[in-house]
XYZ file of C-alpha atoms in Angstrom:
627
model
C 0.000 0.000 0.000
C 2.852 2.394 0.833
C 4.485 1.751 -2.530
C 1.189 2.467 -4.287
C 0.860 5.846 -2.515
C 4.388 6.782 -3.557
C 3.636 5.913 -7.201
C 0.389 7.887 -7.227
C 2.072 10.898 -5.649
C 4.889 10.788 -8.217
C 2.410 10.583 -11.125
C 0.443 13.532 -9.763
C 3.589 15.661 -9.513
C 4.553 14.782 -13.104
C 1.051 15.674 -14.343
C 1.170 19.082 -12.632
C 4.580 19.851 -14.120
C 3.451 18.822 -17.599
C 0.270 20.895 -17.369
C 2.211 23.959 -16.212
C 4.605 23.588 -19.130
C 1.691 23.222 -21.581
C 0.005 26.345 -20.253
C 3.300 28.187 -20.426
C 3.653 27.235 -24.094
C 0.131 28.400 -24.901
C 0.725 31.689 -23.118
C 3.932 32.236 -25.047
C 2.192 31.484 -28.350
C -0.685 33.762 -27.419
C 1.699 36.635 -26.681
C 3.425 36.146 -30.034
C 0.078 36.142 -31.839
C -1.055 39.312 -30.089
C 2.084 41.114 -31.223
C 1.553 39.740 -34.733
C -2.005 41.073 -34.759
C -0.817 44.577 -33.929
C 1.675 44.461 -36.806
C -0.962 43.132 -39.198
C -3.441 45.832 -38.173
C -0.944 48.493 -39.221
C -0.071 46.618 -42.404
C -3.736 46.081 -43.259
C -4.514 49.793 -43.047
C -1.635 50.570 -45.393
C -2.673 47.906 -47.911
C -6.339 48.951 -47.927
C -5.480 52.601 -48.464
C -2.991 51.941 -51.252
C -5.268 49.384 -52.933
C -8.228 51.765 -52.941
C -6.096 54.459 -54.527
C -4.844 52.106 -57.227
C -8.273 50.614 -58.054
C -10.158 53.920 -58.055
C -11.003 53.826 -61.736
C -13.602 52.518 -64.183
C -12.658 49.209 -65.794
C -15.431 49.669 -68.375
C -15.046 52.519 -70.860
C -18.812 53.016 -71.172
C -19.457 53.725 -67.473
C -19.595 57.463 -68.069
C -22.014 57.050 -70.970
C -24.265 54.785 -68.893
C -24.222 57.274 -66.016
C -25.305 60.101 -68.316
C -27.959 57.886 -69.894
C -29.465 56.654 -66.613
C -29.571 60.058 -64.919
C -31.387 59.859 -61.581
C -31.534 56.061 -61.817
C -27.738 55.705 -61.915
C -27.260 55.627 -58.142
C -29.892 52.900 -57.752
C -28.321 50.888 -60.574
C -24.925 51.162 -58.876
C -26.415 49.871 -55.653
C -28.190 46.895 -57.238
C -26.101 45.731 -60.198
C -22.954 43.728 -59.312
C -21.382 44.396 -62.694
C -21.478 48.165 -62.185
C -20.146 47.772 -58.652
C -17.050 45.947 -59.886
C -16.463 47.723 -63.220
C -17.655 51.321 -62.660
C -16.245 52.179 -59.221
C -15.274 55.721 -60.119
C -18.532 56.610 -61.869
C -20.506 55.027 -59.014
C -18.567 57.089 -56.419
C -17.324 53.929 -54.745
C -13.706 55.017 -54.465
C -14.121 56.917 -51.213
C -16.896 54.817 -49.657
C -19.355 57.449 -50.778
C -22.996 57.136 -51.779
C -22.388 53.840 -53.493
C -22.535 52.084 -50.175
C -19.117 50.427 -50.080
C -18.278 49.165 -46.627
C -14.859 49.380 -45.052
C -12.639 46.347 -45.519
C -12.372 44.217 -42.379
C -8.936 44.300 -40.748
C -6.686 41.291 -40.958
C -6.648 39.558 -37.599
C -5.178 36.408 -36.165
C -7.324 34.891 -33.460
C -5.508 33.680 -30.321
C -5.983 30.077 -29.243
C -9.165 29.370 -27.352
C -9.440 26.984 -24.478
C -13.213 26.877 -24.630
C -15.593 27.968 -27.358
C -18.464 30.200 -26.238
C -21.978 28.813 -26.531
C -23.500 29.331 -30.003
C -25.468 32.505 -30.369
C -27.603 33.808 -33.185
C -27.052 37.414 -34.159
C -30.076 39.620 -34.814
C -29.103 39.752 -38.503
C -29.024 35.976 -38.819
C -32.279 35.191 -40.567
C -33.413 33.762 -43.874
C -34.177 36.386 -46.505
C -36.702 34.032 -48.115
C -37.698 31.627 -45.319
C -40.447 29.813 -47.217
C -38.276 29.172 -50.260
C -35.417 28.052 -48.007
C -37.643 25.634 -46.128
C -39.001 24.191 -49.372
C -35.503 23.802 -50.793
C -34.325 21.910 -47.718
C -37.422 19.726 -47.695
C -36.837 18.721 -51.325
C -33.197 17.783 -50.744
C -33.266 14.609 -48.650
C -29.567 13.825 -49.072
C -27.693 15.623 -46.244
C -24.373 15.517 -48.099
C -25.862 17.188 -51.177
C -27.674 19.707 -48.988
C -24.453 20.723 -47.276
C -22.704 21.087 -50.634
C -25.533 23.253 -51.968
C -25.455 25.404 -48.833
C -21.740 26.014 -49.253
C -21.709 26.562 -53.029
C -25.186 27.542 -54.223
C -25.527 31.309 -54.623
C -29.245 31.359 -53.835
C -28.794 29.482 -50.567
C -25.722 31.492 -49.577
C -27.544 34.771 -50.178
C -30.991 33.918 -48.852
C -30.881 30.913 -46.497
C -28.226 31.686 -43.895
C -30.278 30.402 -40.973
C -31.614 27.263 -42.651
C -28.114 26.351 -43.835
C -26.614 26.800 -40.371
C -24.355 29.672 -41.376
C -25.337 31.896 -38.472
C -22.093 31.205 -36.623
C -19.966 31.095 -39.749
C -20.110 27.308 -39.850
C -19.808 25.129 -42.917
C -23.551 24.839 -43.287
C -25.874 22.037 -44.088
C -27.437 20.985 -40.820
C -29.482 24.023 -39.998
C -27.976 23.921 -36.486
C -25.270 26.058 -34.957
C -22.098 24.308 -33.919
C -19.020 24.994 -31.862
C -16.258 26.539 -33.924
C -12.922 24.716 -33.908
C -9.961 26.318 -32.200
C -7.938 27.871 -34.975
C -6.005 30.912 -36.017
C -7.553 32.572 -39.043
C -6.455 35.244 -41.440
C -9.020 37.204 -43.416
C -8.001 38.417 -46.888
C -6.909 42.026 -47.164
C -8.746 42.653 -50.439
C -10.823 40.309 -52.620
C -8.554 40.894 -55.602
C -5.196 40.737 -53.834
C -3.186 37.964 -52.314
C -3.731 37.668 -48.554
C -1.016 38.792 -46.172
C 0.618 35.667 -44.836
C 1.547 35.266 -41.215
C 3.829 32.505 -40.084
C 4.157 31.788 -36.403
C 7.393 30.034 -35.635
C 6.965 26.969 -33.441
C 8.232 27.204 -29.862
C 11.456 25.254 -29.640
C 12.015 22.982 -26.688
C 14.302 20.143 -25.789
C 11.602 18.400 -23.884
C 9.449 15.665 -25.274
C 6.186 16.932 -26.801
C 3.219 16.853 -24.506
C 0.203 14.984 -25.835
C -3.170 16.546 -25.256
C -6.747 15.877 -26.275
C -7.400 19.544 -26.941
C -7.531 20.905 -30.487
C -4.085 21.982 -31.717
C -3.332 25.630 -32.327
C -3.546 26.286 -36.087
C -2.669 29.145 -38.372
C -5.141 29.006 -41.259
C -5.119 31.223 -44.306
C -8.353 31.989 -46.085
C -7.458 32.061 -49.793
C -8.334 35.061 -51.859
C -11.553 34.435 -53.758
C -11.716 35.454 -57.368
C -14.836 37.477 -57.988
C -16.424 36.318 -61.218
C -19.011 38.163 -63.232
C -22.403 36.531 -62.606
C -24.349 35.081 -65.489
C -26.654 37.649 -66.940
C -24.694 40.667 -65.826
C -23.927 43.309 -68.375
C -20.683 43.666 -70.222
C -18.811 46.181 -72.268
C -16.718 46.140 -75.389
C -13.011 46.206 -74.669
C -11.691 46.150 -78.227
C -12.486 47.070 -81.791
C -13.656 44.529 -84.337
C -10.727 42.854 -86.072
C -10.443 40.281 -88.808
C -9.780 36.855 -87.339
C -6.125 35.770 -87.466
C -4.027 33.089 -85.831
C -2.760 35.745 -83.415
C -6.114 36.975 -82.104
C -8.575 34.123 -82.649
C -8.086 32.324 -79.304
C -10.924 29.726 -79.209
C -12.586 31.034 -82.401
C -12.199 29.434 -85.814
C -11.223 31.755 -88.657
C -13.306 31.326 -91.784
C -11.717 30.847 -95.187
C -12.834 32.985 -98.134
C -15.584 33.711 -98.963
C -16.377 33.325 -95.240
C -15.002 36.134 -93.076
C -14.679 35.850 -89.299
C -14.302 38.847 -87.004
C -13.260 38.958 -83.355
C -13.413 41.414 -80.474
C -13.486 41.250 -76.699
C -16.267 41.723 -74.195
C -14.420 42.277 -70.942
C -11.799 39.511 -71.074
C -13.811 37.093 -73.224
C -13.079 36.827 -76.941
C -16.227 36.822 -79.077
C -16.555 36.231 -82.799
C -19.040 36.168 -85.658
C -18.734 35.047 -89.265
C -20.089 36.658 -92.425
C -20.983 35.131 -95.768
C -21.753 37.659 -98.472
C -22.209 35.901 -101.825
C -20.303 37.027 -104.887
C -22.024 38.927 -107.663
C -23.479 41.738 -105.540
C -20.510 44.105 -105.512
C -21.532 47.695 -104.892
C -25.059 46.659 -103.920
C -26.250 46.570 -100.298
C -28.033 43.278 -99.621
C -30.429 42.160 -96.860
C -28.925 40.407 -93.824
C -30.087 37.201 -92.134
C -28.634 36.726 -88.638
C -28.473 33.061 -87.635
C -28.103 32.180 -83.950
C -26.508 28.871 -82.937
C -25.217 28.719 -79.364
C -24.652 24.969 -79.079
C -21.749 24.944 -81.539
C -19.613 27.159 -79.272
C -18.323 29.272 -82.177
C -17.456 26.338 -84.439
C -17.867 27.372 -88.058
C -19.617 24.182 -89.110
C -22.385 24.741 -86.549
C -23.320 28.072 -88.150
C -22.937 26.777 -91.712
C -19.842 28.787 -92.559
C -17.575 26.204 -94.172
C -19.249 25.263 -97.470
C -21.011 27.490 -100.000
C -22.932 24.460 -101.246
C -25.066 23.973 -98.117
C -28.761 24.904 -98.205
C -28.695 28.269 -96.430
C -25.666 29.495 -98.380
C -27.155 28.355 -101.693
C -30.308 30.299 -100.809
C -28.217 33.364 -99.882
C -26.530 33.344 -103.294
C -29.835 32.750 -105.070
C -32.010 35.327 -103.309
C -29.223 37.833 -102.741
C -28.764 38.177 -98.989
C -25.833 38.025 -96.599
C -25.628 35.621 -93.676
C -24.094 36.438 -90.301
C -23.579 33.533 -87.920
C -23.665 34.187 -84.167
C -22.514 31.842 -81.426
C -21.038 31.852 -77.940
C -18.209 29.964 -76.224
C -20.577 29.373 -73.289
C -22.799 26.896 -75.150
C -25.940 28.827 -74.169
C -27.250 32.367 -74.504
C -27.453 34.874 -71.659
C -30.900 36.455 -71.531
C -31.532 39.705 -69.681
C -32.591 40.343 -66.087
C -31.545 36.889 -64.872
C -34.136 35.361 -67.205
C -36.988 37.115 -65.388
C -39.613 38.777 -67.606
C -42.848 40.145 -66.181
C -45.251 43.069 -66.442
C -42.694 45.368 -64.817
C -39.686 44.233 -66.853
C -41.052 43.193 -70.232
C -38.032 43.881 -72.440
C -34.677 43.485 -70.596
C -32.586 44.756 -73.493
C -29.771 46.898 -72.070
C -26.107 45.917 -72.259
C -25.870 45.752 -68.491
C -28.686 43.169 -68.566
C -26.910 40.662 -70.801
C -23.409 40.292 -72.171
C -24.959 38.803 -75.310
C -26.868 42.027 -75.960
C -23.477 43.763 -75.942
C -22.276 41.090 -78.376
C -25.244 41.577 -80.717
C -24.936 45.354 -80.540
C -21.375 45.019 -81.774
C -22.606 42.974 -84.734
C -25.151 45.692 -85.553
C -22.326 48.206 -85.319
C -20.423 46.171 -87.904
C -23.467 46.092 -90.216
C -23.978 49.849 -89.887
C -20.331 50.522 -90.708
C -20.719 48.868 -94.142
C -23.749 50.508 -95.803
C -22.247 49.696 -99.195
C -22.489 45.972 -98.414
C -25.574 45.591 -96.223
C -29.112 46.938 -96.450
C -29.486 48.254 -92.895
C -33.265 48.529 -93.358
C -33.756 44.830 -94.092
C -32.346 42.723 -91.285
C -33.833 39.365 -90.287
C -33.122 36.950 -87.432
C -33.694 33.213 -87.350
C -33.067 30.206 -85.158
C -34.496 27.000 -83.777
C -35.372 26.007 -80.188
C -33.286 28.068 -77.713
C -31.742 29.825 -80.704
C -35.265 30.674 -81.834
C -35.923 32.278 -78.460
C -32.688 34.238 -78.801
C -33.638 35.317 -82.322
C -36.900 36.681 -80.918
C -34.991 38.289 -78.048
C -32.578 40.205 -80.269
C -35.280 40.846 -82.874
C -37.718 42.509 -80.480
C -34.907 44.241 -78.582
C -34.075 45.815 -81.967
C -37.637 45.988 -83.270
C -36.911 49.396 -84.776
C -34.172 47.773 -86.899
C -35.241 44.180 -87.575
C -37.813 43.474 -90.295
C -38.613 39.831 -89.646
C -38.031 36.899 -87.278
C -38.244 33.148 -87.814
C -38.986 31.108 -84.698
C -38.834 27.365 -85.181
C -39.817 25.038 -82.346
C -40.522 27.778 -79.800
C -42.366 31.029 -79.266
C -43.201 32.673 -75.940
C -43.383 30.767 -72.649
C -45.920 31.595 -69.938
C -45.333 30.637 -66.326
C -49.057 29.896 -66.069
C -48.778 27.046 -68.601
C -48.289 24.148 -66.199
C -47.912 21.637 -69.009
C -44.956 23.397 -70.642
C -41.556 22.838 -69.056
C -38.723 24.181 -71.166
C -35.319 22.458 -70.833
C -33.929 25.265 -68.653
C -37.184 25.753 -66.691
C -37.393 29.227 -68.230
C -40.439 31.249 -67.134
C -40.545 28.985 -64.054
C -37.126 29.657 -62.485
C -34.536 32.393 -62.710
C -31.369 31.697 -64.687
C -29.208 31.650 -61.552
C -31.540 29.311 -59.684
C -31.530 26.842 -62.575
C -27.753 27.078 -62.936
C -27.375 26.113 -59.281
C -30.085 23.499 -58.822
C -31.090 22.346 -62.311
C -34.598 20.919 -62.571
C -34.912 21.225 -58.782
C -34.638 25.015 -58.998
C -36.846 27.098 -56.747
C -39.849 28.558 -58.552
C -39.470 32.227 -59.375
C -42.230 34.391 -57.894
C -41.421 37.283 -60.255
C -41.374 35.266 -63.490
C -44.267 35.527 -65.934
C -42.972 35.300 -69.527
C -39.837 34.244 -71.409
C -37.723 35.254 -73.311
C -39.232 38.704 -74.003
C -42.614 40.383 -74.204
C -42.998 41.809 -77.758
C -44.157 45.354 -76.997
C -45.746 47.551 -79.666
C -43.265 49.260 -81.979
C -44.470 52.670 -83.305
C -42.158 52.632 -86.343
C -43.416 49.414 -87.920
C -44.914 46.026 -87.105
C -42.587 43.035 -86.852
C -43.059 40.076 -89.179
C -42.765 37.158 -86.753
C -43.070 33.726 -88.369
C -43.630 31.066 -85.691
C -43.650 27.400 -86.728
C -43.896 24.071 -84.910
C -45.337 20.562 -84.968
C -48.198 19.861 -82.595
C -46.285 16.898 -81.150
C -43.314 19.062 -80.216
C -43.502 18.475 -76.470
C -40.683 20.862 -75.695
C -42.521 23.846 -77.163
C -46.013 22.611 -76.248
C -47.854 20.715 -73.547
C -47.959 16.960 -73.934
C -51.475 16.811 -72.508
C -52.963 19.621 -74.596
C -50.783 21.167 -77.277
C -53.751 23.042 -78.752
C -54.161 25.346 -75.767
C -50.743 25.280 -74.087
C -48.234 26.141 -76.785
C -45.371 28.643 -76.900
C -46.148 29.117 -80.605
C -49.761 30.006 -79.847
C -48.660 32.291 -76.995
C -46.281 34.318 -79.144
C -48.749 34.598 -81.990
C -51.545 35.902 -79.769
C -49.380 38.331 -77.778
C -47.525 39.675 -80.832
C -50.858 40.162 -82.597
C -52.270 42.015 -79.575
C -49.213 44.286 -79.643
C -49.824 45.194 -83.280
C -47.161 42.995 -84.880
C -47.607 41.093 -88.126
C -47.407 37.614 -86.615
C -47.817 34.467 -88.715
C -48.498 31.102 -87.064
C -47.716 27.871 -88.915
C -48.594 24.658 -87.066
C -47.924 21.263 -88.622
C -48.816 17.660 -87.776
C -46.917 14.428 -88.341
C -47.970 12.904 -91.658
C -50.709 10.283 -91.629
C -48.458 7.795 -93.405
C -45.726 8.184 -90.767
C -42.984 9.300 -93.159
C -42.763 12.734 -91.514
C -42.598 12.255 -87.751
C -42.792 15.891 -86.665
C -41.572 16.459 -83.095
C -39.037 19.101 -82.111
C -38.024 20.121 -85.624
C -38.449 22.854 -88.192
C -40.813 22.128 -91.093
C -39.091 20.626 -94.109
C -37.652 23.018 -96.710
C -37.264 25.598 -93.958
C -35.311 28.202 -95.900
C -38.105 28.491 -98.497
C -40.715 28.891 -95.763
C -38.552 31.708 -94.422
C -38.216 33.412 -97.813
C -41.945 33.154 -98.427
C -43.039 34.266 -94.955
C -40.659 37.234 -94.834
C -41.236 38.165 -98.478
C -37.615 39.255 -98.758
C -37.850 39.450 -102.553
C -40.723 40.078 -104.932
C -43.502 37.508 -104.570
C -43.810 34.881 -107.288
C -46.559 35.516 -109.815
C -49.809 33.578 -110.026
C -48.579 32.077 -113.313
C -45.452 30.816 -111.584
C -47.545 29.475 -108.714
C -49.674 27.422 -111.106
C -46.754 25.986 -113.063
C -44.896 25.130 -109.866
C -47.858 23.212 -108.423
C -48.080 21.296 -111.690
C -44.381 20.447 -111.467
C -44.612 19.061 -107.928
C -47.772 17.047 -108.476
C -46.369 15.640 -111.702
C -43.699 13.871 -109.660
C -43.942 11.216 -106.939
C -46.284 12.453 -104.199
C -47.458 9.026 -103.052
C -46.083 9.635 -99.563
C -45.502 12.767 -97.511
C -41.740 12.266 -97.634
C -41.856 11.821 -101.410
C -43.876 15.026 -101.765
C -41.220 16.944 -99.825
C -38.547 15.571 -102.145
C -40.575 16.492 -105.225
C -40.943 20.038 -103.896
C -37.162 20.235 -103.506
C -36.649 19.047 -107.073
C -39.038 21.614 -108.552
C -37.799 24.598 -106.538
C -34.156 23.860 -107.362
C -32.865 26.932 -109.176
C -32.154 25.465 -112.616
C -35.520 23.689 -112.743
C -37.489 26.551 -111.230
C -36.287 29.240 -113.640
C -37.554 27.191 -116.580
C -41.097 26.995 -115.184
C -43.637 29.259 -116.850
C -43.761 32.723 -115.265
C -41.083 31.953 -112.662
C -38.032 33.993 -111.769
C -35.424 32.154 -109.714
C -35.294 34.981 -107.154
C -39.023 35.366 -106.435
C -40.296 34.489 -102.952
C -42.614 31.447 -102.969
C -46.271 32.040 -102.154
C -48.150 30.270 -99.381
C -49.915 28.031 -101.925
C -46.559 27.045 -103.397
C -45.126 26.180 -99.971
C -48.135 24.008 -99.157
C -46.917 21.665 -101.892
C -44.174 20.634 -99.446
C -46.199 20.316 -96.228
C -49.646 21.635 -95.397
C -49.958 23.306 -91.979
C -53.175 22.200 -90.294
C -53.398 25.632 -88.687
C -52.183 28.810 -90.385
C -53.150 32.229 -89.076
C -51.879 35.602 -90.263
C -52.445 38.652 -88.045
C -52.691 41.048 -91.005
C -54.355 38.529 -93.298
C -51.324 38.351 -95.555
C -48.299 36.141 -96.156
C -45.067 37.651 -97.444
C -43.594 41.145 -97.285
C -45.272 43.927 -95.349
C -44.749 47.595 -96.126
C -46.929 48.812 -93.256
C -45.341 51.442 -91.030
C -46.370 53.719 -88.196
C -49.681 51.992 -87.453
C -51.736 53.220 -84.507
C -51.238 51.403 -81.229
C -54.012 48.818 -80.800
C -56.231 48.896 -77.726
C -55.005 45.405 -76.823
C -51.391 46.560 -76.464
C -49.866 46.517 -72.976
C -46.603 48.376 -73.632
C -44.467 50.298 -76.119
C -40.903 49.439 -77.115
C -38.486 52.242 -76.328
């Protein structure tokens, strides 16, 4: 028993000595860290001051123009638009923490080691901005690992669901509960765009054996500088002039080979390009322009039909005498304005600070305007299919004072109220950012009503908008009732109400099954476009009769065969030999019906082809006027 007491006493003495040494080490480290904090405070003030002085400038050359344009609304725009906040600091008066609302940078601090974390508390500011949406989002996500990842990376949750994600104490999020913070030494970055000031605390040297402890070790942790990226949908400016594409400036773009000409320029730091095909034989004569949108090809020339003059669209361009301009984007998808939100307050989000692709298109219009000897600036048309159709309508109605006609294949205008229509990107149901973060599980947008744009009345002239689809296109229409829930029907009715010259062409799959329909353009699309727009003089009645005779004199036993017979008769060399026909005349509606017959065709002005109407009175059904 005596020996046991001696052993216990000895162990107790050793434990006390060890504990005293451990505390001494922590105190020494704490003193070093306190001195380091004082040094960093001084250094931080110097860095913040010098950085503000260096960055007090506009990165975007158009900031001054936008400020003059917006007038009294400029200050509000500076306060609400992230792009202006990062690119127009000087014009927004952000350099001296003035009216723009810039807050002072937090000082760089190094927290001393803690022996015990305080109980979790919730600050008064810690609340969900959109509690109902946050609760619904958490309820839908049953996987806790995915929920935590979304809380830490999803912009919507980071901005609006701080409490639900458990971020009230600065934790990693995910559980919805507050948790005890680990003992650590943390550096905050000096400025978001600069490398953080590093602090290295030298370890305390000792000749004694290290003391093991169950407490968390003292850490020095650096928070890396985060690169602030421009959010999708934010506006952009032109950083360079248009240049011919070369191996030195093309970057990701492909340079076309004659007669295809590719041009490049920059929007902020991103290289953008477009390609032009202007057929030979029209020297000294300005020709109409057809702008083709194709985002999926990511600027590849083949995707916009700019590699071979023998393809259908280029053959038509040479025949009917128009130039083609192919648009694309390295992003693989178009950026629509106002975060994809269109409603009765924001019907036409068409400014450059709404969408970087509006800035891109404006540059293309600038190119067209700078060559009046080559392009007829009063006859510009846009065309596309599916999402590219929506973008063609977007740029067409955003430039409704400039664009004569639009072709929309496989899409029209989406309504949020159409429950049976769910576009691939949940447009008109969710905002662009929400879909980018959560995909088909995106949170429904309370402000959404239409997409991509509401076609407001244009005082200068009505727009020719040709909208075509098949009734079994279940991307553009409802699967349960395509006759009442259809983006084609929506656009036709709204455009008509706004005084535009809308034309609706709805097709069905053929009875014999040789034409399946679905999410496609009607066959012989380019001729439907020429006829609907009436780009050239309309074919005569004599030509119409002889053409119908030609088609029906060939194999029309099946729908597919009829389409092929139409192609054979409208081919240039055959067509010009038909009685009364000129190879450049635009086909009439009766001629086009020899290819496929739309089961529903409605024309707002009761006509098919060109329209010389201008300056018509605003109809009583109109809800808005394009600026």
